[in-house]
Short mmCIF file of C-alpha atoms and ligand atoms in Angstrom, two decimals:
data_model
loop_
_atom_site.label_atom_id
_atom_site.label_comp_id
_atom_site.label_asym_id
_atom_site.label_seq_id
_atom_site.Cartn_x
_atom_site.Cartn_y
_atom_site.Cartn_z
CA MET A 1 0.07 0.02 -0.01
CA ASN A 2 0.96 3.64 -0.43
CA ILE A 3 0.48 5.27 2.82
CA GLY A 4 0.80 8.85 3.85
CA ILE A 5 1.68 9.59 7.63
CA VAL A 6 1.12 13.29 8.70
CA LEU A 7 2.84 13.65 12.15
CA TYR A 8 4.60 16.34 14.31
CA PRO A 9 8.29 15.88 13.71
CA THR A 10 9.25 16.30 17.59
CA TYR A 11 11.00 14.28 20.11
CA GLY A 12 8.73 12.14 22.19
CA GLY A 13 4.73 11.65 22.22
CA SER A 14 2.93 11.46 18.73
CA GLY A 15 5.78 12.13 16.62
CA VAL A 16 7.80 9.25 17.84
CA VAL A 17 4.83 6.79 17.54
CA ALA A 18 3.89 7.83 14.29
CA THR A 19 7.58 7.54 12.87
CA GLU A 20 8.11 4.26 14.44
CA LEU A 21 4.79 2.95 12.97
CA GLY A 22 5.86 4.18 9.61
CA LYS A 23 9.14 2.51 9.67
CA GLY A 24 7.51 -0.75 11.01
CA LEU A 25 5.08 -0.54 8.00
CA ALA A 26 7.93 0.44 5.43
CA SER A 27 9.92 -2.74 6.65
CA ARG A 28 6.82 -4.93 5.70
CA GLY A 29 6.97 -3.50 2.04
CA HIS A 30 4.52 -0.72 2.32
CA ASN A 31 5.57 2.63 0.67
CA VAL A 32 5.50 5.17 3.63
CA HIS A 33 5.24 8.97 2.84
CA PHE A 34 6.12 11.17 5.92
CA ILE A 35 4.55 14.56 5.71
CA SER A 36 5.54 17.26 8.22
CA TYR A 37 7.24 20.70 8.51
CA ALA A 38 10.37 19.24 9.48
CA ARG A 39 12.13 15.81 9.10
CA PRO A 40 10.85 13.50 12.11
CA MET A 41 13.67 13.32 14.70
CA ARG A 42 13.47 9.52 14.73
CA LEU A 43 13.61 9.07 11.07
CA ASP A 44 17.45 8.71 11.25
CA GLU A 45 18.20 6.12 8.42
CA PHE A 46 17.66 5.74 4.67
CA HIS A 47 15.14 2.93 3.88
CA GLU A 48 14.10 2.33 0.37
CA ASN A 49 10.20 2.40 1.11
CA ILE A 50 10.11 5.68 3.04
CA SER A 51 10.10 9.42 1.64
CA PHE A 52 9.83 12.47 3.46
CA HIS A 53 7.78 15.49 2.11
CA GLU A 54 8.44 18.64 3.88
CA VAL A 55 5.39 21.06 4.10
CA THR A 56 6.73 24.52 3.21
CA PHE A 57 4.74 27.70 3.68
CA SER A 58 5.25 31.20 2.94
CA ALA A 59 5.31 34.18 5.14
CA TYR A 60 3.42 37.24 4.06
CA PRO A 61 3.37 40.49 6.21
CA LEU A 62 -0.49 40.43 6.45
CA PHE A 63 -0.02 36.98 8.29
CA GLU A 64 0.84 37.30 11.93
CA TYR A 65 0.32 33.61 11.98
CA PRO A 66 0.94 32.01 8.62
CA PRO A 67 -1.76 29.33 7.95
CA TYR A 68 0.24 26.18 8.39
CA ASP A 69 -3.16 24.11 8.16
CA LEU A 70 -3.77 25.42 4.72
CA ALA A 71 -0.32 24.96 3.36
CA LEU A 72 -0.77 21.28 4.76
CA ALA A 73 -3.96 20.61 3.02
CA SER A 74 -2.35 22.16 -0.21
CA HIS A 75 0.60 19.51 0.30
CA LEU A 76 -1.75 16.82 0.83
CA VAL A 77 -3.68 17.41 -2.37
CA ASP A 78 -0.46 17.27 -4.13
CA ILE A 79 1.12 14.32 -2.50
CA ILE A 80 -2.09 12.24 -2.63
CA THR A 81 -2.41 12.62 -6.23
CA TYR A 82 1.10 12.27 -7.47
CA GLN A 83 2.39 9.73 -5.20
CA ASN A 84 -1.03 7.65 -5.72
CA LEU A 85 -1.90 7.48 -1.94
CA ASP A 86 -4.09 4.81 -0.83
CA LEU A 87 -4.55 5.87 2.60
CA LEU A 88 -3.64 8.75 4.81
CA HIS A 89 -3.14 8.49 8.41
CA VAL A 90 -2.64 11.59 10.68
CA HIS A 91 -1.48 11.74 14.24
CA TYR A 92 -2.60 14.31 16.51
CA ALA A 93 -5.94 15.79 15.61
CA ILE A 94 -5.12 19.48 15.55
CA PRO A 95 -4.77 20.47 12.71
CA HIS A 96 -4.20 17.41 10.88
CA ALA A 97 -7.48 15.80 10.85
CA THR A 98 -8.92 19.01 9.68
CA SER A 99 -6.27 19.37 6.95
CA ALA A 100 -6.78 15.96 5.79
CA TYR A 101 -10.57 16.74 5.55
CA LEU A 102 -10.19 19.80 3.58
CA ALA A 103 -7.82 18.05 1.19
CA ASN A 104 -10.08 15.05 0.74
CA GLN A 105 -12.91 17.49 0.02
CA ILE A 106 -10.84 19.18 -2.67
CA LEU A 107 -9.91 15.82 -4.14
CA LYS A 108 -13.47 14.40 -3.90
CA GLU A 109 -14.48 17.33 -6.35
CA SER A 110 -12.70 15.18 -9.16
CA GLY A 111 -13.68 11.89 -7.69
CA ASN A 112 -10.18 11.14 -6.02
CA GLY A 113 -10.66 11.12 -2.23
CA ILE A 114 -8.91 8.56 -0.28
CA PRO A 115 -9.68 7.07 3.23
CA VAL A 116 -8.45 9.14 6.25
CA ILE A 117 -7.67 7.89 9.67
CA THR A 118 -6.97 9.95 12.62
CA THR A 119 -4.93 8.77 15.51
CA LEU A 120 -5.86 10.63 18.91
CA HIS A 121 -2.76 10.81 21.35
CA GLY A 122 -3.60 12.94 23.95
CA THR A 123 -3.15 16.55 24.38
CA ASP A 124 -5.28 16.96 21.09
CA ILE A 125 -7.97 15.93 23.38
CA THR A 126 -7.20 16.25 26.85
CA ILE A 127 -5.72 19.97 26.93
CA VAL A 128 -5.62 21.71 23.77
CA GLY A 129 -8.55 20.06 21.84
CA SER A 130 -10.75 20.68 24.81
CA ASP A 131 -10.05 24.56 24.49
CA PRO A 132 -13.52 26.06 23.19
CA SER A 133 -11.39 27.91 20.52
CA TYR A 134 -10.95 24.51 19.06
CA THR A 135 -13.84 21.98 20.09
CA PRO A 136 -16.13 22.42 17.16
CA VAL A 137 -13.44 21.99 14.44
CA VAL A 138 -11.83 19.09 16.53
CA THR A 139 -15.37 17.31 16.96
CA PHE A 140 -16.29 17.84 13.29
CA SER A 141 -12.75 16.69 12.10
CA ILE A 142 -12.88 13.55 14.07
CA ASN A 143 -16.53 12.78 12.75
CA LYS A 144 -15.53 13.07 9.21
CA SER A 145 -12.72 10.74 9.55
CA ASP A 146 -13.17 7.21 7.94
CA GLY A 147 -11.29 5.86 10.96
CA VAL A 148 -10.52 6.97 14.53
CA THR A 149 -8.09 5.28 16.78
CA ALA A 150 -7.21 6.31 20.23
CA VAL A 151 -3.81 5.18 22.37
CA SER A 152 -5.62 3.79 25.32
CA ASP A 153 -9.25 3.03 26.81
CA TYR A 154 -8.93 6.13 28.70
CA LEU A 155 -8.27 8.29 25.73
CA ARG A 156 -11.50 6.77 23.98
CA ASP A 157 -13.82 7.06 26.87
CA GLU A 158 -12.39 10.60 27.47
CA THR A 159 -12.95 11.62 23.79
CA CYS A 160 -16.60 10.52 23.90
CA LYS A 161 -17.05 12.33 27.11
CA ARG A 162 -15.74 15.80 25.98
CA PHE A 163 -16.97 15.64 22.10
CA ASP A 164 -19.93 14.79 20.50
CA ILE A 165 -18.70 11.85 18.70
CA LYS A 166 -20.45 9.94 16.08
CA ASN A 167 -18.00 7.18 15.10
CA LYS A 168 -16.46 4.40 16.63
CA ILE A 169 -13.18 4.89 18.15
CA GLU A 170 -10.82 1.84 17.90
CA VAL A 171 -8.19 1.59 20.71
CA ILE A 172 -4.95 0.64 19.34
CA PRO A 173 -2.14 1.27 22.13
CA ASN A 174 1.34 2.28 21.64
CA PHE A 175 4.24 0.03 21.29
CA ILE A 176 7.89 -0.58 21.83
CA ASP A 177 10.84 -2.04 19.97
CA LEU A 178 11.98 -4.44 22.36
CA VAL A 179 15.24 -5.04 20.75
CA ARG A 180 16.22 -1.64 20.83
CA PHE A 181 14.76 -0.62 24.15
CA ARG A 182 16.42 -3.47 26.53
CA LYS A 183 18.70 -3.26 29.48
CA SER A 184 22.13 -3.36 28.17
CA GLU A 185 25.72 -3.46 29.46
CA LYS A 186 26.87 0.17 30.40
CA SER A 187 28.81 -0.26 33.56
CA HIS A 188 31.33 2.16 32.26
CA PHE A 189 28.68 5.01 32.01
CA LYS A 190 27.33 3.97 35.28
CA LYS A 191 30.84 4.38 36.94
CA ALA A 192 31.35 7.69 35.38
CA LEU A 193 27.99 8.75 36.78
CA CYS A 194 28.01 7.31 39.98
CA PRO A 195 31.50 6.24 41.16
CA ASN A 196 30.30 5.14 44.48
CA GLY A 197 27.56 2.94 43.25
CA GLU A 198 24.71 5.64 44.02
CA LYS A 199 21.12 4.51 42.63
CA VAL A 200 19.98 6.14 39.59
CA LEU A 201 16.53 7.71 39.22
CA VAL A 202 15.44 8.76 35.74
CA HIS A 203 12.58 11.36 34.37
CA VAL A 204 12.27 12.00 30.78
CA SER A 205 9.52 14.43 29.18
CA ASN A 206 9.26 17.66 27.43
CA PHE A 207 9.29 19.68 30.66
CA ARG A 208 5.70 20.91 30.24
CA GLU A 209 3.64 21.99 33.13
CA VAL A 210 1.56 18.77 32.92
CA LYS A 211 4.58 16.67 33.50
CA ARG A 212 5.00 18.06 36.83
CA VAL A 213 8.75 17.73 36.68
CA SER A 214 9.06 19.59 39.96
CA ASP A 215 7.25 16.71 41.62
CA THR A 216 10.04 14.42 40.44
CA VAL A 217 12.40 16.71 42.17
CA GLU A 218 10.41 16.33 45.22
CA ILE A 219 10.26 12.52 45.13
CA PHE A 220 14.11 12.46 44.85
CA HIS A 221 14.73 14.93 47.58
CA LYS A 222 12.74 12.40 49.72
CA VAL A 223 14.78 9.63 48.50
CA LEU A 224 17.99 11.52 49.43
CA GLN A 225 16.53 12.51 52.99
CA SER A 226 16.16 8.69 53.86
CA GLY A 227 19.93 8.45 53.43
CA ILE A 228 20.11 6.61 50.16
CA ALA A 229 22.86 7.88 47.99
CA ALA A 230 21.52 8.66 44.56
CA HIS A 231 21.50 10.75 41.47
CA LEU A 232 18.53 11.99 39.37
CA LEU A 233 18.83 12.07 35.54
CA LEU A 234 16.68 14.63 33.93
CA ILE A 235 16.17 13.78 30.27
CA GLY A 236 14.37 16.31 27.86
CA ASP A 237 13.85 20.27 27.83
CA GLY A 238 10.78 22.69 27.68
CA PRO A 239 9.19 25.34 29.40
CA ASP A 240 9.44 24.38 33.04
CA ARG A 241 13.15 23.83 32.92
CA GLN A 242 14.21 26.94 34.69
CA LYS A 243 11.13 26.30 37.29
CA VAL A 244 12.85 22.82 38.09
CA GLU A 245 16.31 24.24 38.39
CA ASN A 246 15.10 26.84 40.75
CA LYS A 247 13.23 23.75 43.05
CA CYS A 248 16.53 21.96 42.93
CA ARG A 249 18.54 25.16 44.37
CA GLU A 250 15.55 25.65 46.96
CA LEU A 251 16.11 22.19 48.19
CA LYS A 252 19.84 22.17 47.77
CA ILE A 253 20.30 19.25 45.88
CA CYS A 254 21.91 20.68 42.53
CA GLY A 255 24.90 18.57 42.89
CA LYS A 256 22.83 15.63 42.73
CA VAL A 257 20.54 16.58 39.67
CA ARG A 258 21.83 16.26 36.21
CA PHE A 259 20.04 17.96 33.53
CA LEU A 260 21.14 15.91 30.42
CA GLY A 261 18.85 17.81 27.89
CA LYS A 262 17.42 15.87 24.86
CA GLN A 263 19.00 12.78 24.07
CA GLU A 264 18.85 10.20 21.28
CA LYS A 265 19.61 7.20 22.81
CA ILE A 266 17.42 7.14 25.91
CA GLU A 267 17.92 3.36 25.99
CA ASP A 268 21.77 3.73 26.97
CA ILE A 269 20.65 5.98 29.96
CA LEU A 270 17.50 3.87 30.96
CA SER A 271 20.12 0.80 31.03
CA ILE A 272 21.98 2.28 34.17
CA ALA A 273 18.47 3.42 35.77
CA ASP A 274 16.91 1.62 39.07
CA LEU A 275 13.71 3.60 39.03
CA PHE A 276 11.77 5.60 36.46
CA LEU A 277 9.56 8.74 37.82
CA ILE A 278 6.50 9.89 35.86
CA PRO A 279 4.14 11.90 38.28
CA SER A 280 2.31 13.49 35.44
CA GLY A 281 -0.89 15.53 35.64
CA SER A 282 -2.36 13.91 32.60
CA GLU A 283 -0.82 11.12 30.62
CA THR A 284 -3.17 9.22 28.04
CA PHE A 285 -0.50 6.38 27.52
CA GLY A 286 2.76 7.22 28.87
CA LEU A 287 5.13 6.10 26.30
CA ALA A 288 8.25 7.34 28.46
CA ALA A 289 7.17 4.91 31.03
CA LEU A 290 6.75 2.11 28.54
CA GLU A 291 10.29 2.85 27.17
CA ALA A 292 11.64 2.46 30.75
CA MET A 293 9.84 -0.77 31.47
CA SER A 294 11.18 -2.10 28.51
CA CYS A 295 14.71 -1.46 29.77
CA SER A 296 13.39 -3.33 33.00
CA VAL A 297 13.19 -0.19 34.74
CA PRO A 298 10.43 -0.14 37.64
CA VAL A 299 7.98 2.79 37.25
CA ILE A 300 6.51 5.34 40.08
CA SER A 301 3.72 7.17 38.27
CA SER A 302 0.47 9.06 39.32
CA ASN A 303 -2.62 6.79 38.91
CA ILE A 304 -4.20 9.18 36.30
CA GLY A 305 -5.25 8.57 32.48
CA GLY A 306 -3.99 5.68 30.73
CA LEU A 307 -1.12 5.07 33.24
CA PRO A 308 -3.02 2.42 35.21
CA GLU A 309 -3.39 0.65 31.79
CA LEU A 310 0.38 0.28 31.51
CA ASN A 311 1.91 0.44 34.88
CA ILE A 312 0.47 -2.17 37.39
CA HIS A 313 0.51 -1.40 40.91
CA GLY A 314 2.82 -3.61 43.04
CA GLU A 315 3.93 -5.61 39.88
CA THR A 316 5.84 -3.25 37.70
CA GLY A 317 6.16 -0.47 40.02
CA TYR A 318 3.52 1.67 42.06
CA LEU A 319 0.83 4.18 41.29
CA CYS A 320 0.04 7.10 43.66
CA ASP A 321 -2.76 9.93 43.73
CA LEU A 322 -1.55 12.91 41.74
CA GLY A 323 0.65 15.38 43.64
CA ASP A 324 1.28 12.71 46.53
CA THR A 325 4.86 13.16 46.32
CA GLU A 326 5.07 11.88 49.95
CA GLU A 327 3.87 8.32 49.06
CA MET A 328 5.74 8.40 45.90
CA GLY A 329 8.82 9.14 47.78
CA ASN A 330 8.16 6.20 50.26
CA PHE A 331 7.49 3.90 47.46
CA ALA A 332 11.01 5.23 45.88
CA VAL A 333 12.55 4.43 48.94
CA SER A 334 11.43 0.93 49.55
CA ILE A 335 12.40 0.02 46.08
CA LEU A 336 15.81 1.49 46.27
CA ARG A 337 16.53 -0.12 49.68
CA ASP A 338 15.37 -3.65 48.73
CA ASP A 339 17.29 -5.17 45.94
CA LYS A 340 15.15 -8.37 45.71
CA LEU A 341 12.14 -5.96 45.24
CA GLN A 342 13.79 -3.93 42.84
CA LYS A 343 14.59 -7.09 40.62
CA LYS A 344 11.09 -8.37 40.95
CA LEU A 345 9.58 -5.17 39.54
CA ALA A 346 12.15 -4.62 36.97
CA ASP A 347 11.68 -8.23 35.67
CA ASN A 348 7.99 -7.98 35.64
CA ALA A 349 8.40 -4.36 33.97
CA ARG A 350 10.21 -5.94 31.08
CA LYS A 351 7.71 -8.90 30.71
CA ARG A 352 4.46 -5.98 30.77
CA ALA A 353 6.32 -4.15 28.15
CA GLU A 354 6.29 -7.49 25.88
CA VAL A 355 2.45 -7.13 25.47
CA PHE A 356 3.15 -3.87 23.59
CA GLU A 357 5.74 -5.30 21.30
CA LEU A 358 6.02 -3.65 18.06
CA SER A 359 5.19 -6.15 15.32
CA LYS A 360 1.93 -7.14 17.29
CA ILE A 361 0.62 -3.45 17.18
CA VAL A 362 1.73 -2.77 13.71
CA ASP A 363 -0.47 -6.07 12.80
CA LEU A 364 -3.32 -4.13 14.43
CA TYR A 365 -3.00 -1.31 12.47
CA GLU A 366 -2.66 -3.07 9.34
CA ASP A 367 -5.70 -4.79 10.09
CA TYR A 368 -7.58 -1.59 10.92
CA TYR A 369 -6.37 -0.03 7.62
CA ALA A 370 -8.01 -3.18 5.82
CA SER A 371 -11.31 -2.99 7.57
CA VAL A 372 -11.39 1.01 6.98
CA MET A 373 -10.51 0.73 3.20
CA LYS A 374 -13.22 -2.20 2.97
CA GLY A 375 -15.62 0.70 4.11
O1 GMT B 401 2.44 16.05 25.79
C1 GMT B 401 3.08 14.99 25.40
O2 GMT B 401 3.64 14.33 26.14
C2 GMT B 401 3.24 14.86 24.04
C3 GMT B 401 1.84 14.11 23.43
C4 GMT B 401 1.94 14.13 22.11
O3 GMT B 401 0.83 13.72 21.55
O4 GMT B 401 2.89 14.41 21.17
O5 GMT B 401 1.84 12.86 24.11
C5 GMT B 401 0.85 12.26 24.15
O6 GMT B 401 0.97 11.18 22.98
C6 GMT B 401 1.90 10.32 23.50
C7 GMT B 401 1.98 9.18 22.50
O7 GMT B 401 0.74 8.49 22.17
C8 GMT B 401 1.36 9.62 24.81
O8 GMT B 401 2.33 8.40 25.25
C9 GMT B 401 1.34 10.37 26.08
O9 GMT B 401 0.84 9.99 27.08
C10 GMT B 401 0.43 11.85 25.47
N1 GMT B 401 0.70 12.81 26.48
C11 GMT B 401 -0.17 13.39 27.31
O10 GMT B 401 -1.22 12.79 27.29
C12 GMT B 401 0.03 14.46 28.31
#
């Protein structure tokens, strides 16, 4: 099949899922056309079945905000027509589902429309999409898609609660490459960072408010207060970075916290981690937690959104009430003090990750594509 995938090109989240899905489909012989305003971060190698189409758009003095959604729709008309696409799969509703609808309407004028599938990822529904300035357009665009998927039961239910949805939403969870994301021998790296055998806690995010990175720092502070020697590695960057640095200064723990910024090979860092922290205020799936679990790292998370569908309390880690850094800290201490417990949770985390193995989920997408194409 010739498949168009519209995505955000950024680190993490929907962009990673869309890119890895496209790579998986290409390795099965499909021709995959990625479409975005920049080359996706995870699209780092040449593959004979993969093309990338950059959406360019002109500035004009009249436009304070150049209309990307219109430029995307125009590019889609061109790509669908000249690359003979059979199907368009857009990731993140805003504005991708809307641009896809517009492009399809233009093509339908000459009888050339194609099926459009929209995958909902999270903030397109729970935060941005629910803003009244977008709600009618998001509702309309979801309802006009030929197929709609969500990355967790929670997101499906939340979408139906928040919007007047007419079509059935299929749940296809996110996935993981178990070969790439596995614990590997990195003792030299661990020695360099923790010369005295200190424990390693890791957090990965885009440092937006919703990720509550300051809670991560508070949990870590509790670990240090318990007398456990440890380091916290913070991976990623974003708007809350300064706030988080200030928190570390306030708690006088700057020497124990390393800000590593955006990293390509997260699996190398996860390989030396003893514990992963994800105390988010909203998380429809929690791909970062799945990456950690696949590298045999137990997870402490908040018990919100799709996280309970992934992290199993007492088995792969622990789930706590939102903002309860006291309890999260207590669980962290109990894991880090007890090597047997840490190992049991770590092994279970890896086993749980196997449920989300890449090829199983690519199968689900292929089956779903076939059912939507049949109509
Ligand atoms: O805010 C983000 O974390 C990015 C966002 C996205 O759509 O790019 O991530 C969402 O989609 C991910 C992939 O499906 C999920 O794993 C994340 O849980 C989800 N983030 C939130 O719901 C906050």
